[in-house]
PDB file of C-alpha atoms in Angstrom:
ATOM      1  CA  UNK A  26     -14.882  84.315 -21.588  1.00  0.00           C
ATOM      2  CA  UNK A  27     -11.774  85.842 -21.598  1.00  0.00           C
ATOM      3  CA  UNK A  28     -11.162  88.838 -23.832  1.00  0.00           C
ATOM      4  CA  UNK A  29      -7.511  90.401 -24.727  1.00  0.00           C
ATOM      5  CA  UNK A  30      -6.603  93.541 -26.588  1.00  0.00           C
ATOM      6  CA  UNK A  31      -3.593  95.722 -27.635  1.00  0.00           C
ATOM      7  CA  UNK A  32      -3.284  99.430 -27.859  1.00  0.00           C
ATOM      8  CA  UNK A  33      -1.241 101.292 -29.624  1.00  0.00           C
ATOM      9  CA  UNK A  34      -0.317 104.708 -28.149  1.00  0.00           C
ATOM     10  CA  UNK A  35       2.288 107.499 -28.410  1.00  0.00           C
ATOM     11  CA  UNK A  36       3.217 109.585 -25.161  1.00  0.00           C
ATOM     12  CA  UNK A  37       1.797 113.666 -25.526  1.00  0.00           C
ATOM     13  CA  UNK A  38       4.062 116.503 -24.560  1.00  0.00           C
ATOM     14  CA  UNK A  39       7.250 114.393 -24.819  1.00  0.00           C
ATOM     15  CA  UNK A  40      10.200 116.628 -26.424  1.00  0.00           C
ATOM     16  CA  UNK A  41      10.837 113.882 -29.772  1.00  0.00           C
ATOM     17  CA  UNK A  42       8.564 111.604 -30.905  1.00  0.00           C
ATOM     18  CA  UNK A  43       9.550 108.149 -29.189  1.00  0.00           C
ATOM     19  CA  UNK A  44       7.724 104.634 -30.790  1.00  0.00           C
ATOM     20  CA  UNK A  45       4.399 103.895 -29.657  1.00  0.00           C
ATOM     21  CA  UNK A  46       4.373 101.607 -26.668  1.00  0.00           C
ATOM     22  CA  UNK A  47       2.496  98.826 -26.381  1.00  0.00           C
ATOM     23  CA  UNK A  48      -0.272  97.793 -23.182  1.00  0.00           C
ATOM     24  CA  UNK A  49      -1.531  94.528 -23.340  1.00  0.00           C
ATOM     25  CA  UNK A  50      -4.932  94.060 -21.406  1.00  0.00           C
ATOM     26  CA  UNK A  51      -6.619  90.589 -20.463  1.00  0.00           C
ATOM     27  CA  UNK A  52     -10.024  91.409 -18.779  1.00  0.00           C
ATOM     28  CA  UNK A  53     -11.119  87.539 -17.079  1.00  0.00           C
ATOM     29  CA  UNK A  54     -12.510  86.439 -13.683  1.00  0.00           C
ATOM     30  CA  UNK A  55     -13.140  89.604 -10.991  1.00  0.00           C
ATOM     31  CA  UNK A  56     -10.425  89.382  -8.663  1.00  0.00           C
ATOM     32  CA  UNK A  57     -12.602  90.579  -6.175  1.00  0.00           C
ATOM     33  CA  UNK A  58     -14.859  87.261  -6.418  1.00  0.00           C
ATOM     34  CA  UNK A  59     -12.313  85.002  -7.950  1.00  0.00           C
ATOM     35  CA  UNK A  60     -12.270  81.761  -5.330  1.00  0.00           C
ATOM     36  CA  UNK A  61     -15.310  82.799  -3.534  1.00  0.00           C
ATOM     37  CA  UNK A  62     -17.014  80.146  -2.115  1.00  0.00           C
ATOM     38  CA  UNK A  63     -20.380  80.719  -2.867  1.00  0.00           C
ATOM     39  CA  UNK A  64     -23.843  79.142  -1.843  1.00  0.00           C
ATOM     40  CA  UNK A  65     -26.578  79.770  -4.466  1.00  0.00           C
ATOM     41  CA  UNK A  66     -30.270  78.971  -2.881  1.00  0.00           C
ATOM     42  CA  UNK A  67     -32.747  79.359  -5.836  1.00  0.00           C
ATOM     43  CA  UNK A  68     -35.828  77.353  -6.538  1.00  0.00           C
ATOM     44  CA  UNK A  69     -36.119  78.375 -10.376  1.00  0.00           C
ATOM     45  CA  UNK A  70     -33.743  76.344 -12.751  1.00  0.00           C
ATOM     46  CA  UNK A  71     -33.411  79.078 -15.255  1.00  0.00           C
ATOM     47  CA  UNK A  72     -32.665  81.443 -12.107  1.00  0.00           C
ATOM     48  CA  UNK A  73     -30.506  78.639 -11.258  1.00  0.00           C
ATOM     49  CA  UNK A  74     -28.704  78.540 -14.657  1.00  0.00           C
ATOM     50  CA  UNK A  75     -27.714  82.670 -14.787  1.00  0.00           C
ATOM     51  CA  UNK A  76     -27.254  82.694 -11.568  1.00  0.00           C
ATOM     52  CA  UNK A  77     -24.589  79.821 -11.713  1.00  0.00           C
ATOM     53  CA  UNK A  78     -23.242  81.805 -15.218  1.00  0.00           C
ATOM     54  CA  UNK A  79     -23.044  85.001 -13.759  1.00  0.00           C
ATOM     55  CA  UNK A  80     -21.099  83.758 -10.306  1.00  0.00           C
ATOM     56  CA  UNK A  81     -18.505  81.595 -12.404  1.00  0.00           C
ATOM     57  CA  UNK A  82     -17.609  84.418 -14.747  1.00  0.00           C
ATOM     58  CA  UNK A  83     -16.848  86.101 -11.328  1.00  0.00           C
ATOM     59  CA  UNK A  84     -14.422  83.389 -10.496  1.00  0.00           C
ATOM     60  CA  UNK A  85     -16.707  81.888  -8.213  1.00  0.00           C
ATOM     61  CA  UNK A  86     -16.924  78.258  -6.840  1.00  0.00           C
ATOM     62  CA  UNK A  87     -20.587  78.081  -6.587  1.00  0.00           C
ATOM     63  CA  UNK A  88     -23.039  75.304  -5.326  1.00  0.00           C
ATOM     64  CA  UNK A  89     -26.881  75.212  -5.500  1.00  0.00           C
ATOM     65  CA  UNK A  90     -29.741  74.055  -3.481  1.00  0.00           C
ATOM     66  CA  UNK A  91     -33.306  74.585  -4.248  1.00  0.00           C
ATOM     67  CA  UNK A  92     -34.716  75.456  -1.354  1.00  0.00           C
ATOM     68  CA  UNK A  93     -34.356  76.891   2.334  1.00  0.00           C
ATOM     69  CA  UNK A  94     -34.140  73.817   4.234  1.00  0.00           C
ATOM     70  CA  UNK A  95     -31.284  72.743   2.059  1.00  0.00           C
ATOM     71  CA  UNK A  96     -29.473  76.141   2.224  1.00  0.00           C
ATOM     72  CA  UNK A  97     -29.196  75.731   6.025  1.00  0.00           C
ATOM     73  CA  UNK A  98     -28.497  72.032   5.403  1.00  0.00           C
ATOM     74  CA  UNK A  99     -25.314  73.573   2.995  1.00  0.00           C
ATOM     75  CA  UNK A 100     -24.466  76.057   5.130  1.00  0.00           C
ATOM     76  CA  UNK A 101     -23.963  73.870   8.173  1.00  0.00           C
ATOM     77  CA  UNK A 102     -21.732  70.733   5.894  1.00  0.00           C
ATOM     78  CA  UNK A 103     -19.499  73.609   3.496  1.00  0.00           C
ATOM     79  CA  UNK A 104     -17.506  76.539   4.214  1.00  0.00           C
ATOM     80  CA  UNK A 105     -19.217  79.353   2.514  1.00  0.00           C
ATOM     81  CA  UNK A 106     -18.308  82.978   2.185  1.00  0.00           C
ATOM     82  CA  UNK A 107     -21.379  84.186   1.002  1.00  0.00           C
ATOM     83  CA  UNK A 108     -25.067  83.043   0.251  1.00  0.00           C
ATOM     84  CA  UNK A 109     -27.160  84.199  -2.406  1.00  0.00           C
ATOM     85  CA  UNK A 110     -30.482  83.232  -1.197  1.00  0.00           C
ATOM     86  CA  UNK A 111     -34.308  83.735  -2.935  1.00  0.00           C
ATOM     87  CA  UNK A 112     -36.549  84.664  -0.838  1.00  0.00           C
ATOM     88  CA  UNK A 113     -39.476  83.128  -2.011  1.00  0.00           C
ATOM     89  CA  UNK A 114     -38.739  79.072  -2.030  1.00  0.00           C
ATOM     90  CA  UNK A 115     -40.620  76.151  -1.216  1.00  0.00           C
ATOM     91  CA  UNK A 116     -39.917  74.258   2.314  1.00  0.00           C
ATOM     92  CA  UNK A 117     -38.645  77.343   3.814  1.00  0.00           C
ATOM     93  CA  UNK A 118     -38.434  80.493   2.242  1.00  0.00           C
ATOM     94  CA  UNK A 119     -35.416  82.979   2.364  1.00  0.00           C
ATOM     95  CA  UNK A 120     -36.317  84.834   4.863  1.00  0.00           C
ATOM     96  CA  UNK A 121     -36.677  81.971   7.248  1.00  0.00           C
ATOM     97  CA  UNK A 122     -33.460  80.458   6.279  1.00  0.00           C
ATOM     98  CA  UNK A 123     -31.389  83.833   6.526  1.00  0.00           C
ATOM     99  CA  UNK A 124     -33.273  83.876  10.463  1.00  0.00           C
ATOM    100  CA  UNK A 125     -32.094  79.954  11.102  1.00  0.00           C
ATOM    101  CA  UNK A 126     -28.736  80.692   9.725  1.00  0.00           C
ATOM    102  CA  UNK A 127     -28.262  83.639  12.203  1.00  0.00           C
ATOM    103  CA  UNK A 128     -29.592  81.857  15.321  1.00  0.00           C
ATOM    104  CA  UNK A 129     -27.270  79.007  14.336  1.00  0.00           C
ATOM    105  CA  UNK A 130     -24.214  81.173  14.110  1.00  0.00           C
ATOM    106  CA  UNK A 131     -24.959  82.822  17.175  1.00  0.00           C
ATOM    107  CA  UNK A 132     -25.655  79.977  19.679  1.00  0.00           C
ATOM    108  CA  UNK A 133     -22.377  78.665  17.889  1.00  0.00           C
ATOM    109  CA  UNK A 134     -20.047  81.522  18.617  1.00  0.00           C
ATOM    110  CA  UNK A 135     -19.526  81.834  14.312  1.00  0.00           C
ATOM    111  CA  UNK A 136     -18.255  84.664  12.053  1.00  0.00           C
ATOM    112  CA  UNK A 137     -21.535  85.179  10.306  1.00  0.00           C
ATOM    113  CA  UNK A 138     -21.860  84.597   6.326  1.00  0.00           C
ATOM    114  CA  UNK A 139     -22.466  87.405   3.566  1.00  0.00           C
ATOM    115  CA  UNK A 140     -26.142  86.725   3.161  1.00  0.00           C
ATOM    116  CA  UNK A 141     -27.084  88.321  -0.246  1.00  0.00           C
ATOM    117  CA  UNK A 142     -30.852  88.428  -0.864  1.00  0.00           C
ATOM    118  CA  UNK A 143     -31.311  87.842  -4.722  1.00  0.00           C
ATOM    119  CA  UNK A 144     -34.817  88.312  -5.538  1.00  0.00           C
ATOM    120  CA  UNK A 145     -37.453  90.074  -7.689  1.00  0.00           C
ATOM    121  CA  UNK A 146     -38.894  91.506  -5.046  1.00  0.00           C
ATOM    122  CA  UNK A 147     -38.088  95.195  -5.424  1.00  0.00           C
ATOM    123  CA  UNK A 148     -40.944  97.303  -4.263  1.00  0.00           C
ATOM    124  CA  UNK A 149     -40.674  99.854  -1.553  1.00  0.00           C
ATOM    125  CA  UNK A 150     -39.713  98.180   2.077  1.00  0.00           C
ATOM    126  CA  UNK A 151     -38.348  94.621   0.309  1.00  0.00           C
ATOM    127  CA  UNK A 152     -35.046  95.841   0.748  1.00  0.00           C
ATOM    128  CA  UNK A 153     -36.152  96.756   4.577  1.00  0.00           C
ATOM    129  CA  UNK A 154     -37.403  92.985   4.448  1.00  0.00           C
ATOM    130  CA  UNK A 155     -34.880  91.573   3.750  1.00  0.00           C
ATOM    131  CA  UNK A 156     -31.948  93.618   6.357  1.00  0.00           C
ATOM    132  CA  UNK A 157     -34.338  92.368   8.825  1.00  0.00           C
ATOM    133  CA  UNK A 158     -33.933  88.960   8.318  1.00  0.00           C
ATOM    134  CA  UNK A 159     -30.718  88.969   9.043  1.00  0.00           C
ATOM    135  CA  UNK A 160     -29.626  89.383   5.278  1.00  0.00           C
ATOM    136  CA  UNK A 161     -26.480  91.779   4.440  1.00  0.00           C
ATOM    137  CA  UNK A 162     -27.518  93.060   1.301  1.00  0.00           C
ATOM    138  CA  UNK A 163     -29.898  92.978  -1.839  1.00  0.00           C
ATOM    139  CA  UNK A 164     -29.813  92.906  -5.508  1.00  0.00           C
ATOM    140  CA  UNK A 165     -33.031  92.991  -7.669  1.00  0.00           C
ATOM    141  CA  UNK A 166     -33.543  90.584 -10.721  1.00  0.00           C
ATOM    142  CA  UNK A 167     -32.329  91.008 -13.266  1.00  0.00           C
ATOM    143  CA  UNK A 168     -29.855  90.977 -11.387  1.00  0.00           C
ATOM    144  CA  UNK A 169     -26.695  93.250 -13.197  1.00  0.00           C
ATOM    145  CA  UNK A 170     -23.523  91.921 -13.348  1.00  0.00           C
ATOM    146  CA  UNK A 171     -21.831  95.369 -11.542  1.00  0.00           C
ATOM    147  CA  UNK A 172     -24.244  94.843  -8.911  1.00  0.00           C
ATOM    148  CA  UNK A 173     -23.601  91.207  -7.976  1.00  0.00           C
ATOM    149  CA  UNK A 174     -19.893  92.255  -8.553  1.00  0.00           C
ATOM    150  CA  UNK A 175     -20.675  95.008  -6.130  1.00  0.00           C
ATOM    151  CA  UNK A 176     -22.452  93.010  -3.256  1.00  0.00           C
ATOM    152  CA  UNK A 177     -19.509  90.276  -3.601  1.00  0.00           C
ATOM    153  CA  UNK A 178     -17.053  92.412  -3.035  1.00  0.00           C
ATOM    154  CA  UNK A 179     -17.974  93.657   0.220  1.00  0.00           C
ATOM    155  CA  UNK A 180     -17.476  89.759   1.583  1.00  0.00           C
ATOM    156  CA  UNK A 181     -14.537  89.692   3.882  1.00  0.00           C
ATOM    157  CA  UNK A 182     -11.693  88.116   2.582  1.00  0.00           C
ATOM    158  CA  UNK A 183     -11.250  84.360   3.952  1.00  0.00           C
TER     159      UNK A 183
END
């Protein structure tokens, strides 16, 4: 959606009254996300679905796979700047394919991905879980719009 809005505002502590200027706002993709090339591993269609919403409103170019094996499969064909990955999935589960992904970027001399875990796990030491292995960063479902926002925009720029 894309949302656009006039104000109407006069300038304070000016010496004669001057006509009110006008700011035009359009508030649309984040610029911060916008183009991202992102890999969305998620097992759950309706997780699927918002997760897919949610990345496009960023501006995001999003593909989905439903399970570990075929995140690493992904990973290895496209050029992804960051991976949200589940961690609980069938075949291999996030964990697992955030640990694959690694070893493959390190016996291949590669920049490593943004992995982002994206999960409901949010008791005490899933975070810790998750850091080691070999994810960047966490967000807990629901997952909030300013965080995603937030963990996207610490993805180096391509």
């Amino acid at each position: 959606s894309t949302f656009s809005f006039t104000l109407r505002y006069a300038r304070q502590n000016s010496p004669a009254p001057s006509a009110p200027k006008l700011v035009t706002a359009i508030s649309g993709p984040s610029e911060i996300a916008s183009g991202l090339r992102v890999l969305l591993a998620e097992d759950n269609p309706v997780n699927q679905m918002v997760g897919v919403k949610q990345l496009k409103k960023l501006g995001c170019v999003v593909d989905v796979v439903k399970n570990g094996l075929e995140a690493v499969e992904a990973w290895q064909k496209g050029k992804y700047q960051a991976i949200l990955m589940d961690c609980e999935m069938p075949e291999l589960n996030g964990y697992e394919a955030a640990r694959k992904i690694r070893e493959l970027e390190t016996a291949q001399n590669m920049s490593p991905v943004r992995i982002i875990a994206m999960t409901a796990h949010a008791m005490q030491g899933d975070r810790e879980r998750c850091l080691a292995a070999g994810m960047n960063d966490y967000v807990a479902r629901p997952v909030e719009s300013k965080a995603l926002k937030e963990a996207l925009g610490k993805v180096p720029a391509a």
